[in-house]
Coordinates of C-alpha atoms and ligand atoms in Angstrom, one line a residue:
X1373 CA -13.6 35.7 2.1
X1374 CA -12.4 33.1 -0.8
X1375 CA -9.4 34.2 -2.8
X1376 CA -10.1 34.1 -6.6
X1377 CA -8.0 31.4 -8.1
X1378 CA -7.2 30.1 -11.6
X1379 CA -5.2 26.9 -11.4
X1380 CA -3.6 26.1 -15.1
X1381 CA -3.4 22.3 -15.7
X1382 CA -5.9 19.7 -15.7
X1383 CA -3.8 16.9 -14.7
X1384 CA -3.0 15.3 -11.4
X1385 CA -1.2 18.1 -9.9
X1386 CA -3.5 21.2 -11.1
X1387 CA -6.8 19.4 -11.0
X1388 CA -6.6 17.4 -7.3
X1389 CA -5.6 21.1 -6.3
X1390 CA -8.3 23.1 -8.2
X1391 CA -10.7 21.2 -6.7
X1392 CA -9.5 21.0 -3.3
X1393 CA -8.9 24.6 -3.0
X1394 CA -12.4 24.9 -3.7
X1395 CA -12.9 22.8 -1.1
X1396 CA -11.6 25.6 1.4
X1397 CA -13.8 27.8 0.0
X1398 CA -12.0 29.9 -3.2
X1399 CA -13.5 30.1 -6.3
X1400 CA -11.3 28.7 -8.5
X1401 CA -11.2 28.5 -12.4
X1402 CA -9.5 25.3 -13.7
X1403 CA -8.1 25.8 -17.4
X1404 CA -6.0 23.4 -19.5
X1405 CA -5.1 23.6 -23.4
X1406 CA -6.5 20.1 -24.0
X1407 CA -10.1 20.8 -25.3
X1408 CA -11.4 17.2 -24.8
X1409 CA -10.1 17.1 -21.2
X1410 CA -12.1 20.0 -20.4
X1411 CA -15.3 19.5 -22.4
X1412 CA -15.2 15.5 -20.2
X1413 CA -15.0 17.8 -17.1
X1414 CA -17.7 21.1 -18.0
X1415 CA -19.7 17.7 -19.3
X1416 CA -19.4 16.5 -15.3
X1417 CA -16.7 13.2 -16.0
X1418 CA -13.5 13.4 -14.1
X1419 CA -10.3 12.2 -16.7
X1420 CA -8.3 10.6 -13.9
X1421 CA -8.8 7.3 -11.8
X1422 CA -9.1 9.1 -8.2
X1423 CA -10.1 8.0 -5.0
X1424 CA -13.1 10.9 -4.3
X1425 CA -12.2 13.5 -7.1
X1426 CA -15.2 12.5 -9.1
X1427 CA -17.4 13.6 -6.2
X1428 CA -15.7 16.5 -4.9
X1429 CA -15.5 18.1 -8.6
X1430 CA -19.6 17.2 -9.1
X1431 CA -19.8 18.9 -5.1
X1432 CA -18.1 22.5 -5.8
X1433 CA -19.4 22.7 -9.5
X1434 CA -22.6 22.6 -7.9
X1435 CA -21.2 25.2 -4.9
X1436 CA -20.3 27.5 -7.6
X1437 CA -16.7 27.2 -6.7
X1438 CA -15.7 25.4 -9.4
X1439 CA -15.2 25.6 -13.2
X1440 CA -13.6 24.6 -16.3
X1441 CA -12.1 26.4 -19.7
X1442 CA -9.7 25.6 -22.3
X1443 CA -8.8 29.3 -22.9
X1444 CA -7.6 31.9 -20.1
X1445 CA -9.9 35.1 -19.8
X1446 CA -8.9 38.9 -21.7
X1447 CA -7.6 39.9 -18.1
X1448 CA -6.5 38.5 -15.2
X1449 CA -6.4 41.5 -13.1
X1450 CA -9.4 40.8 -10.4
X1451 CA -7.3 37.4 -9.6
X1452 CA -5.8 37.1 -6.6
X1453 CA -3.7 33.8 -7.4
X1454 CA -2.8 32.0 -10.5
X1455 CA -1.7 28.3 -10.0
X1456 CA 0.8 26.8 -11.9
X1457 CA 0.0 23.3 -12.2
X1458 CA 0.9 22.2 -15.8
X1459 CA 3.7 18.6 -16.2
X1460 CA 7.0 19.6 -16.0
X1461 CA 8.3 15.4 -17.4
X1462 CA 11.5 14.5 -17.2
X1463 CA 13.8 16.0 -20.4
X1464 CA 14.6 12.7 -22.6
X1465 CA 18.0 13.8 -23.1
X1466 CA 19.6 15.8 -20.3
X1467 CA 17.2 14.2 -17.5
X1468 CA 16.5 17.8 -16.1
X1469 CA 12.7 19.2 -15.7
X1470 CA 11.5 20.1 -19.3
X1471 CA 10.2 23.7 -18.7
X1472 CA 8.4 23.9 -21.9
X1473 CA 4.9 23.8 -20.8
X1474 CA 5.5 26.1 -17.9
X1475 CA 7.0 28.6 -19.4
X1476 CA 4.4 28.7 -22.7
X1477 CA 1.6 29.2 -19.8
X1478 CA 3.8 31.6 -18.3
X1479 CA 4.2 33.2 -21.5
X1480 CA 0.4 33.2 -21.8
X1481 CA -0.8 34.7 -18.3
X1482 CA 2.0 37.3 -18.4
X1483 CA 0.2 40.2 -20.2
X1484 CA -3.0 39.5 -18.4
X1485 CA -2.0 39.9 -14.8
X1486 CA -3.1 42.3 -12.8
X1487 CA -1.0 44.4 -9.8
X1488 CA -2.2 42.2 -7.2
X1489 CA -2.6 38.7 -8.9
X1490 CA 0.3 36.4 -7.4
X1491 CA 1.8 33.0 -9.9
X1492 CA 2.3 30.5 -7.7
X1493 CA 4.3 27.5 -9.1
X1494 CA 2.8 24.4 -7.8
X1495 CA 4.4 21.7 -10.9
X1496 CA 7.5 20.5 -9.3
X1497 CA 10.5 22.7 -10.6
X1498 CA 13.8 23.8 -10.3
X1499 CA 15.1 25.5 -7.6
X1500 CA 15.5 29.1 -8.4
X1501 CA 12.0 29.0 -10.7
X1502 CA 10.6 31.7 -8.9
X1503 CA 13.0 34.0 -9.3
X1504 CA 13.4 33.2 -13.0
X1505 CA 9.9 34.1 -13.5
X1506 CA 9.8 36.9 -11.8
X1507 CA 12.8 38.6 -13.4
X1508 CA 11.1 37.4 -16.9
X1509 CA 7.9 39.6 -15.2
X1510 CA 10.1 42.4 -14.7
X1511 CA 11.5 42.7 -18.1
X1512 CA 7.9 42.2 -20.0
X1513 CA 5.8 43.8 -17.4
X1514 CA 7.9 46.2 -15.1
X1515 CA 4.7 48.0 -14.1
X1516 CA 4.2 44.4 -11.9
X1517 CA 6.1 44.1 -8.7
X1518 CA 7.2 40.8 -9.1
X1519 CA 4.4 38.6 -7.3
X1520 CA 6.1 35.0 -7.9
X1521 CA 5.6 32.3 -5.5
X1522 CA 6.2 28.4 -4.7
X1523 CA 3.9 26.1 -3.3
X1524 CA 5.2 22.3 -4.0
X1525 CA 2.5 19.5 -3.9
X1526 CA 3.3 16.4 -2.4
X1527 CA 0.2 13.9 -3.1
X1528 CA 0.1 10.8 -3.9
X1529 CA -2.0 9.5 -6.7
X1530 CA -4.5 7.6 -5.4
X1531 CA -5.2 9.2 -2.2
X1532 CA -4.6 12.6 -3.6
X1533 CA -7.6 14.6 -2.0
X1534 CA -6.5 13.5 1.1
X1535 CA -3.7 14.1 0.9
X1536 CA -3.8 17.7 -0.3
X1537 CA -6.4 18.5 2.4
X1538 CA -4.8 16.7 5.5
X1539 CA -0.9 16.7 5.0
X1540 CA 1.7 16.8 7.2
X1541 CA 2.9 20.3 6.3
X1542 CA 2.4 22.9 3.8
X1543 CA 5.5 24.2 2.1
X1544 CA 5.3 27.6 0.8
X1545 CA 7.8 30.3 -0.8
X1546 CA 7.3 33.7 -1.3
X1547 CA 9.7 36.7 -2.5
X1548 CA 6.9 40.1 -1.7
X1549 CA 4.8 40.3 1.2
X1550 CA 1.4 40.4 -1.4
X1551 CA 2.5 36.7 -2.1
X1552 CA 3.2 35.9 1.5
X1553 CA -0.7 37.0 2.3
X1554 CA -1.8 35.3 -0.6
X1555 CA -0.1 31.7 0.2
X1556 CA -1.5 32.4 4.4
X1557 CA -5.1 32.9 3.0
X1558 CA -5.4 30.5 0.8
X1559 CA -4.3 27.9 3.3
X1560 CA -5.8 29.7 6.6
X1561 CA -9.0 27.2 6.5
X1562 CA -6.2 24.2 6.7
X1563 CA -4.4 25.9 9.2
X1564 CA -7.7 26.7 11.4
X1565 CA -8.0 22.8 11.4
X1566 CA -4.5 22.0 12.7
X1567 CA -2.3 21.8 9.9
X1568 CA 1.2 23.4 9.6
X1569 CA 1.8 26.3 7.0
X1570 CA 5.4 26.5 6.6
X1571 CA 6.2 29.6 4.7
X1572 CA 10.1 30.1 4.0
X1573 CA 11.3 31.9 0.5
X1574 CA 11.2 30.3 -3.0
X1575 CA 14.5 28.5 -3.4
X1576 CA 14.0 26.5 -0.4
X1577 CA 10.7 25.5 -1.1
X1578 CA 11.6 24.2 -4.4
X1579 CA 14.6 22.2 -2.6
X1580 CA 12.1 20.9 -0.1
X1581 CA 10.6 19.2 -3.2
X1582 CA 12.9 18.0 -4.6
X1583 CA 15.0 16.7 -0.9
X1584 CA 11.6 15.1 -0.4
X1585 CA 10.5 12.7 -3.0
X1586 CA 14.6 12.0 -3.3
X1587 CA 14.6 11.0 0.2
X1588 CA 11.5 8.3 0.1
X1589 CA 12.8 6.9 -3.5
X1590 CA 16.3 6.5 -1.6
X1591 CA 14.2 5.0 1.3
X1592 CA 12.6 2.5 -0.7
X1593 CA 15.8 1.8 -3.0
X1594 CA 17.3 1.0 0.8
X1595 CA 14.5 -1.7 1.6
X1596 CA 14.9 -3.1 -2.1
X1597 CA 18.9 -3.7 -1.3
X1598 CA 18.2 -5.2 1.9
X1599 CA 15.4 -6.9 0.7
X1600 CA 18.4 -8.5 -2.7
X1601 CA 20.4 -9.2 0.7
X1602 CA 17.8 -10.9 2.9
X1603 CA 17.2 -13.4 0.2
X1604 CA 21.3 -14.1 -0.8
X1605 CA 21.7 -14.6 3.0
X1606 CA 19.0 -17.3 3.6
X1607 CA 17.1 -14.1 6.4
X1608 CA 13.6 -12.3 5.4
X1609 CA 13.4 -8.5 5.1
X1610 CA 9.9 -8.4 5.9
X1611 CA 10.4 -8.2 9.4
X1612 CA 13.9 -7.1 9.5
X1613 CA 12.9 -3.6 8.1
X1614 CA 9.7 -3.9 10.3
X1615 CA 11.7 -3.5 13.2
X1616 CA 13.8 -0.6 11.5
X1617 CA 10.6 1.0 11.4
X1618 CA 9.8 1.0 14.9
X1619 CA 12.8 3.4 15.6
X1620 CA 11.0 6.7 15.8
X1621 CA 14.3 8.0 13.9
X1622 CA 13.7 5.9 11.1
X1623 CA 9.9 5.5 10.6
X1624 CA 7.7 2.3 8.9
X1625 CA 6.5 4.5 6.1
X1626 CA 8.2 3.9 2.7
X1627 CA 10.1 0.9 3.8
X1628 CA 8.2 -1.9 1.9
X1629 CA 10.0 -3.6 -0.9
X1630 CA 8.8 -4.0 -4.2
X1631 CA 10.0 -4.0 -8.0
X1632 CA 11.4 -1.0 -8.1
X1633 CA 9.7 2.3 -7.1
X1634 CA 7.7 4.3 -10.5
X1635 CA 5.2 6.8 -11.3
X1636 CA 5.0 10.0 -12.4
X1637 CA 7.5 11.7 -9.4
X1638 CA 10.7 9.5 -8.0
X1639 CA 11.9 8.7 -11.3
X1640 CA 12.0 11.8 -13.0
X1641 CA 12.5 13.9 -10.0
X1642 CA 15.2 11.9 -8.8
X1643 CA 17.0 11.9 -12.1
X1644 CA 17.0 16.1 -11.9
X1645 CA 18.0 16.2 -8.6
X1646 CA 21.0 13.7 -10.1
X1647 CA 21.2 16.2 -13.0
X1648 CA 21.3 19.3 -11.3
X1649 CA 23.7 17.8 -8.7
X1650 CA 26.1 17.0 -11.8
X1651 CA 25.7 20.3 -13.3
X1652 CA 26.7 22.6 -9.9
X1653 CA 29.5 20.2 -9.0
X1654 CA 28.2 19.0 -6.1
X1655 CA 27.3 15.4 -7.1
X1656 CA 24.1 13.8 -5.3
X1657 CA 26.0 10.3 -4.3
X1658 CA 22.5 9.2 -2.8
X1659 CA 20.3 9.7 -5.3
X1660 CA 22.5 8.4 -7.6
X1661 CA 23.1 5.3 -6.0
X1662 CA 19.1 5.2 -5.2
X1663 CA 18.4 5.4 -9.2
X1664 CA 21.3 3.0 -10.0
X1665 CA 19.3 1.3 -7.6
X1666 CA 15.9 1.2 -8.5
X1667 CA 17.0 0.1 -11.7
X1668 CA 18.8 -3.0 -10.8
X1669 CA 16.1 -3.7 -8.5
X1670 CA 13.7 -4.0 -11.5
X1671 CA 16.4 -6.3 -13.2
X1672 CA 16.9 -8.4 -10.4
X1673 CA 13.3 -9.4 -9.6
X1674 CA 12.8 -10.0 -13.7
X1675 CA 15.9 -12.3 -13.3
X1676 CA 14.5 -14.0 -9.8
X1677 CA 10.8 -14.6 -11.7
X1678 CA 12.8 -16.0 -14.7
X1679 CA 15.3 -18.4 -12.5
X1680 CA 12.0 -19.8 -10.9
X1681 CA 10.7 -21.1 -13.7
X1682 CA 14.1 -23.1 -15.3
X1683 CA 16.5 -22.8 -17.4
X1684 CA 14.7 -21.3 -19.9
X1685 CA 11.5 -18.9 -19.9
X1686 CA 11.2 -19.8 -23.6
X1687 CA 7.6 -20.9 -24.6
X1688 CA 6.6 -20.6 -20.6
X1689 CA 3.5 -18.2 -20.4
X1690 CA 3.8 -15.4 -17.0
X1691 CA 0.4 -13.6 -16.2
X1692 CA 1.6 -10.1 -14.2
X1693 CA -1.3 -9.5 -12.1
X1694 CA -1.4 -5.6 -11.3
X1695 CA 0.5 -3.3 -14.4
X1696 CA 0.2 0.5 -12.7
X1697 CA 3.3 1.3 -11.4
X1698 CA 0.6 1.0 -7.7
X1699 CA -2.8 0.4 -6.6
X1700 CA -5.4 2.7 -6.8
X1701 CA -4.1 4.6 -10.2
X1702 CA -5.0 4.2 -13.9
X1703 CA -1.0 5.8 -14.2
X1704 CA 1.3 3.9 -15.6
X1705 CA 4.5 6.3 -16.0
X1706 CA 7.8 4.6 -15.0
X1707 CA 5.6 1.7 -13.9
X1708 CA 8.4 -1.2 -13.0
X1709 CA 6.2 -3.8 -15.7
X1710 CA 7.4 -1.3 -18.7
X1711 CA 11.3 -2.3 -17.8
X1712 CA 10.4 -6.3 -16.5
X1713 CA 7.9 -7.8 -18.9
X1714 CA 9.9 -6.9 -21.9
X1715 CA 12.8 -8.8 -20.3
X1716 CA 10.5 -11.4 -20.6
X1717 CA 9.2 -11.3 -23.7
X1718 CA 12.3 -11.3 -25.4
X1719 CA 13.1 -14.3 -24.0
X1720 CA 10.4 -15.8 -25.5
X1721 CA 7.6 -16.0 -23.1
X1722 CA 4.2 -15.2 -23.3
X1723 CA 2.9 -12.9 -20.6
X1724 CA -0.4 -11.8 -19.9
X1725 CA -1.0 -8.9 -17.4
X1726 CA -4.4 -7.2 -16.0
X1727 CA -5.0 -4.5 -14.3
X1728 CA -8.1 -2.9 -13.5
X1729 CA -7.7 0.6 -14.5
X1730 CA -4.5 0.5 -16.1
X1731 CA -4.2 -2.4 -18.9
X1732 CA -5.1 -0.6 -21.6
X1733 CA -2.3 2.2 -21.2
X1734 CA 0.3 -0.5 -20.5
X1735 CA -0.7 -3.0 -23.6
X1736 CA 0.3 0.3 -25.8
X1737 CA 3.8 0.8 -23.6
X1738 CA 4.6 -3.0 -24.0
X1739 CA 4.5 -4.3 -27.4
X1740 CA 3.7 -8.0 -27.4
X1741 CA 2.3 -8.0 -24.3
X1742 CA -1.1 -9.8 -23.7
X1743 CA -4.1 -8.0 -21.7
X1744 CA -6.7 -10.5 -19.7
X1745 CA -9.9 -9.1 -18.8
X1746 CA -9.4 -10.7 -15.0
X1747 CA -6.8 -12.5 -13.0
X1748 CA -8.3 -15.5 -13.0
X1749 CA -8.4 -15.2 -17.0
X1750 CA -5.0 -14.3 -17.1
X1751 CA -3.5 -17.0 -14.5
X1752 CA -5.7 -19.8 -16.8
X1753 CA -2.7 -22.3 -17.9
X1754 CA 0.0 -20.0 -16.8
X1755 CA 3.1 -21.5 -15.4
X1756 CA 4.0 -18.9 -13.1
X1757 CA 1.9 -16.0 -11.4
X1758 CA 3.6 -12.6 -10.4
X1759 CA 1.9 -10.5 -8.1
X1760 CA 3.2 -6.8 -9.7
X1761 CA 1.0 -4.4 -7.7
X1762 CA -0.6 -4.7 -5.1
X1763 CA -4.3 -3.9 -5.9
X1764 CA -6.3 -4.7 -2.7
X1765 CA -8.5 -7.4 -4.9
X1766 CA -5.7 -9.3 -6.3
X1767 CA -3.7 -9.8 -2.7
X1768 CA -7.0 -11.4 -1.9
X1769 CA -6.6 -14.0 -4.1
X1770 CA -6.3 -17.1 -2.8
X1771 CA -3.1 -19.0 -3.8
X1772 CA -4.8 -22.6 -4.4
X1773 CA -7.8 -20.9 -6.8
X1774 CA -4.9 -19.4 -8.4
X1775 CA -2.6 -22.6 -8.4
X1776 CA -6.0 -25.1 -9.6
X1777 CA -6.4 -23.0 -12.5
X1778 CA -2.6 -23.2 -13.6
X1779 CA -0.7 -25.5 -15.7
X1780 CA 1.6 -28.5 -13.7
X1781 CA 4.4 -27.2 -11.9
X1782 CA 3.0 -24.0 -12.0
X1783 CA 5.0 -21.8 -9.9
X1784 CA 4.3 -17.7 -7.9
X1785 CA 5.7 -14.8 -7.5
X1786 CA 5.0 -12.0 -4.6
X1787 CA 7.0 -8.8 -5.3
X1788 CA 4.8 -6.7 -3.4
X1789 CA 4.9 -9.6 -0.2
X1790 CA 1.1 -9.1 -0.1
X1791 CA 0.5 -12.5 -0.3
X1792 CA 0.7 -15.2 2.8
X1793 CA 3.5 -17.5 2.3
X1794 CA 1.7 -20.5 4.1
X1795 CA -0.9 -20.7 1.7
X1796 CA 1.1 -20.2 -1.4
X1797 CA 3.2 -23.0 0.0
X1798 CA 0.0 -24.7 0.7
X1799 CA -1.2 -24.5 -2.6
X1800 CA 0.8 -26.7 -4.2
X1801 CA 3.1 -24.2 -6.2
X1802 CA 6.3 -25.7 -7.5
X1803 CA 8.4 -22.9 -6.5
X1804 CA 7.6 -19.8 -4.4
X1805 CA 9.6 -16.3 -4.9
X1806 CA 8.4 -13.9 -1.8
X1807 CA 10.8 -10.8 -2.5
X1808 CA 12.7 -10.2 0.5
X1809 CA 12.4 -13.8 1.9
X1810 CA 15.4 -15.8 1.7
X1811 CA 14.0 -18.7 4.0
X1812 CA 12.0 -20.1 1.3
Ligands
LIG388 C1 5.0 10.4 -4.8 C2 5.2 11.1 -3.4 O1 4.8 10.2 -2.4 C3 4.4 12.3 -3.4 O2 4.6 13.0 -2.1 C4 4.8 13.2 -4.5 O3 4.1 14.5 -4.5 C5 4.6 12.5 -5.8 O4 5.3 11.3 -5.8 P1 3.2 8.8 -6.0 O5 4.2 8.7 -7.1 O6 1.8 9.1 -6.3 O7 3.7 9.9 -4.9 O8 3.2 7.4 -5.2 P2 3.9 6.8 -3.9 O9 2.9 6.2 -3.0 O10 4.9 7.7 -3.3 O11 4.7 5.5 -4.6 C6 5.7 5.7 -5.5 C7 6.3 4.4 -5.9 O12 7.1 3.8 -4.8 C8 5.3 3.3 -6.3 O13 5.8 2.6 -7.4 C9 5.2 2.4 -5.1 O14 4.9 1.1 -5.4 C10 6.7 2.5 -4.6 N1 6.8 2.2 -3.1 C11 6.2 3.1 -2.2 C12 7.5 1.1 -2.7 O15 8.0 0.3 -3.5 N2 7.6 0.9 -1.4 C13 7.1 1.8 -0.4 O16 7.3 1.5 0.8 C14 6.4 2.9 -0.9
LIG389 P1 0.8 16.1 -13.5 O1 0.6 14.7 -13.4 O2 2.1 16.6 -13.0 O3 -0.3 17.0 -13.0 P2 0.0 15.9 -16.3 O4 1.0 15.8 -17.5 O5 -0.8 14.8 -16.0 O6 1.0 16.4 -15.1 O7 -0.9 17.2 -16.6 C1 -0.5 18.4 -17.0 C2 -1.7 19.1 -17.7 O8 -1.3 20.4 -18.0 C3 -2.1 18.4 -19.0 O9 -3.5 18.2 -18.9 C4 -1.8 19.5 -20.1 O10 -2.7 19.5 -21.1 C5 -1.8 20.8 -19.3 N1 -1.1 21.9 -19.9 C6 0.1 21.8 -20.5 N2 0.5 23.0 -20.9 C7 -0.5 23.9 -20.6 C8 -0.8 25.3 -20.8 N3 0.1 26.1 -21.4 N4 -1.9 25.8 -20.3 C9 -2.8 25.0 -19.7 N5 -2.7 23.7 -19.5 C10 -1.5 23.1 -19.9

């Protein structure tokens, strides 16, 4: 028997996991307060760029599983779960989780829940959340027990359905045993096919969060640095940090260099972590360093894209080819373009990016920056070409249709290393930057 599930939040986080948890067979009810978002999904459109959500929502509306409302019912009391899936962004000022939109839905559901219905906090939050919540139940509703619960989500945009129905591990949190059966049942068809349920209490599945997504962004701030010191000592990462990878201690994953890691996640939850750290007096020196990190990353690859084309970029024109912060995403929070091309710009170049699902959102984010309908519009008299994410169709470009189509002395860019250095070479570029290769 499916639990019965409303999942509060249409976005990335509450929607993938709406959907999906229909998927194991709950009939879930998917509300958010933006009206237009829901009318796009009761009118059968999906508002995010994801690899299979468009189908999977048209598959369990039709199953009867799924729905959509912009308003939360009289009573909640026949509802096993509620799922807390609203944005919790980064706080402009003090860097910590801005609570705002979790506690108003909080605020909402609160006189609506019924004895048995379970809040379960799947937005990334601080660690002690749970409890928060539930002492906030017990002073407005102390005929409740308290039925509080964490269940962090660690998917990736892009592959998020699959990653939410074949992770690694799923971390749950709960402080009664109502909540304990709850998280096991919801997650028992997951579990029949293999996959750990790891249930602990609250506070140290919110940590797990947080030590998680801290972790990789330090992991990729670690390849950046040794990819900044691969090229100063004349050695290329690429296969330096392959080999690191084969140690089974170490792994390949999350080891790739780049401009500087983005999105909606590492940024902001690195920068609480940071916060947090700061506030209890026991500073995170890793995280730190991997923010300080990812930041000079950015700066440094802006700088190395700059130095290849002379002395000055003034009057040079750049097309960016790939804006969202990676493939497979119309998202463009914390992309690494938002800090670079405006580097550019206000050294007086023109640039002109593309992107196939993301232009539109970054042309508003980066005033004075041009938008090309395709690569090989934007590359068309360009004298340099940076590859900035690595969409699958744009690391199939070939260098010398690139290079043909470029003004003389033209020269390329790979921060993502997607590209083959023969060819670029080949090609007839002036000057090649690979990021991470110091032999060229
Ligand atoms: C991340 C976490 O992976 C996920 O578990 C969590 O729940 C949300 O945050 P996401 O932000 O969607 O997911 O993307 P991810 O694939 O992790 O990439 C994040 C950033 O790191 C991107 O900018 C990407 O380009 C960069 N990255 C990733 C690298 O630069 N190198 C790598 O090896 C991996
Ligand atoms: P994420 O990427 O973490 O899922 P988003 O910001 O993309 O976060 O999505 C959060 C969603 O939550 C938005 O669609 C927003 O309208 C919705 N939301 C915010 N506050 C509430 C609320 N009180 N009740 C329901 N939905 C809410």
């Amino acid at each position: 028997m499916g639990l019965h599930i409303w999942a509060i939040g249409a976005g990335y986080v509450g929607l993938v996991s709406g959907a999906c948890m229909a998927r194991l067979g709950h009939r879930v009810h998917v509300m958010d307060v933006n009206v237009d978002r829901i009318a796009m999904l009761q009118a059968g459109g999906c508002p995010l760029h994801e690899e299979g959500l468009p189908e999977l929502l048209a598959e369990q509306r039709a199953a009867g599983r799924l729905s959509f409302h912009d308003h939360l019912p009289d009573s909640l009391a026949d509802v096993d779960a509620v799922v807390l899936g609203v944005g919790t962004p980064q706080h402009p000022i003090t860097g910590r989780a801005d609570l705002t939109y979790l506690d108003a839905a909080f605020r909402d559901l609160l006189p609506r829940l019924g004895p048995d219905t379970v809040v379960i906090t799947k937005s990334t939050v601080p660690v002690g959340t749970a409890e928060r919540l539930a002492a906030w139940m017990a002073r407005a509703r102390p005929d409740l027990e308290g039925h509080t619960a964490s269940n962090p989500e660690f998917l990736r945009e892009g592959t998020a359905v699959a990653d939410f129905l074949r992770p690694d591990r799923v971390v749950g949190g709960a402080r009664t045993a109502r909540g304990r059966e709850v998280l096991q049942t919801l997650y028992a068809p997951m579990e029949a096919q293999g996959v750990r349920v790891f249930l602990t209490d609250t506070k140290a599945a919110e940590l797990s969060k947080y030590a998680s997504n801290a972790f990789l962004a330090a992991k990729i701030a670690f390849a950046n640095d040794v990819a900044a010191l691969a090229e100063s000592l004349g050695a290329d990462a690429g296969p330096a940090l392959e080999a690191m990878g084969m140690d089974s201690r170490i792994g390949p994953q999350f080891l790739r260099p780049g401009p500087g890691y983005g999105g909606s996640c590492f940024p902001k939850d690195t920068a609480a972590m940071a916060a947090v750290g700061q506030d209890s007096g026991t500073v995170q020196y890793i995280v730190e360093a991997a923010i300080r990190g990812n930041h000079k990353a950015q700066e440094r690859v802006a700088g190395r894209v700059a130095d290849l084309l002379g002395p000055d970029v003034k009057g040079k024109k750049i097309a960016v080819l790939g804006l969202a912060f990676k493939p497979g995403t119309d998202d463009a929070r914390d992309a690494p373009v938002l800090t670079i091309a405006p580097r550019w710009i206000a050294a007086g170049a023109t640039v002109v990016g593309c992107d196939p699902a993301a232009a539109q959102t970054v042309a508003h984010l980066v005033p004075g920056l041009h938008i090309a309908p395709t690569a090989w519009d934007a590359v068309e008299g360009a004298d340099a070409v940076v590859l900035m994410t690595e969409w699958p169709d744009y690391a199939r470009l070939a260098p010398s249709a690139l290079r043909a189509r470029m003004a003389p002395h033209a020269v390329a860019a790979d921060l993502r290393r997607a590209w083959d250095k023969n060819s670029l070479l080949a090609a007839g570029f002036d000057r090649v930057y690979r990021l991470g290769d110091g032999t060229i």
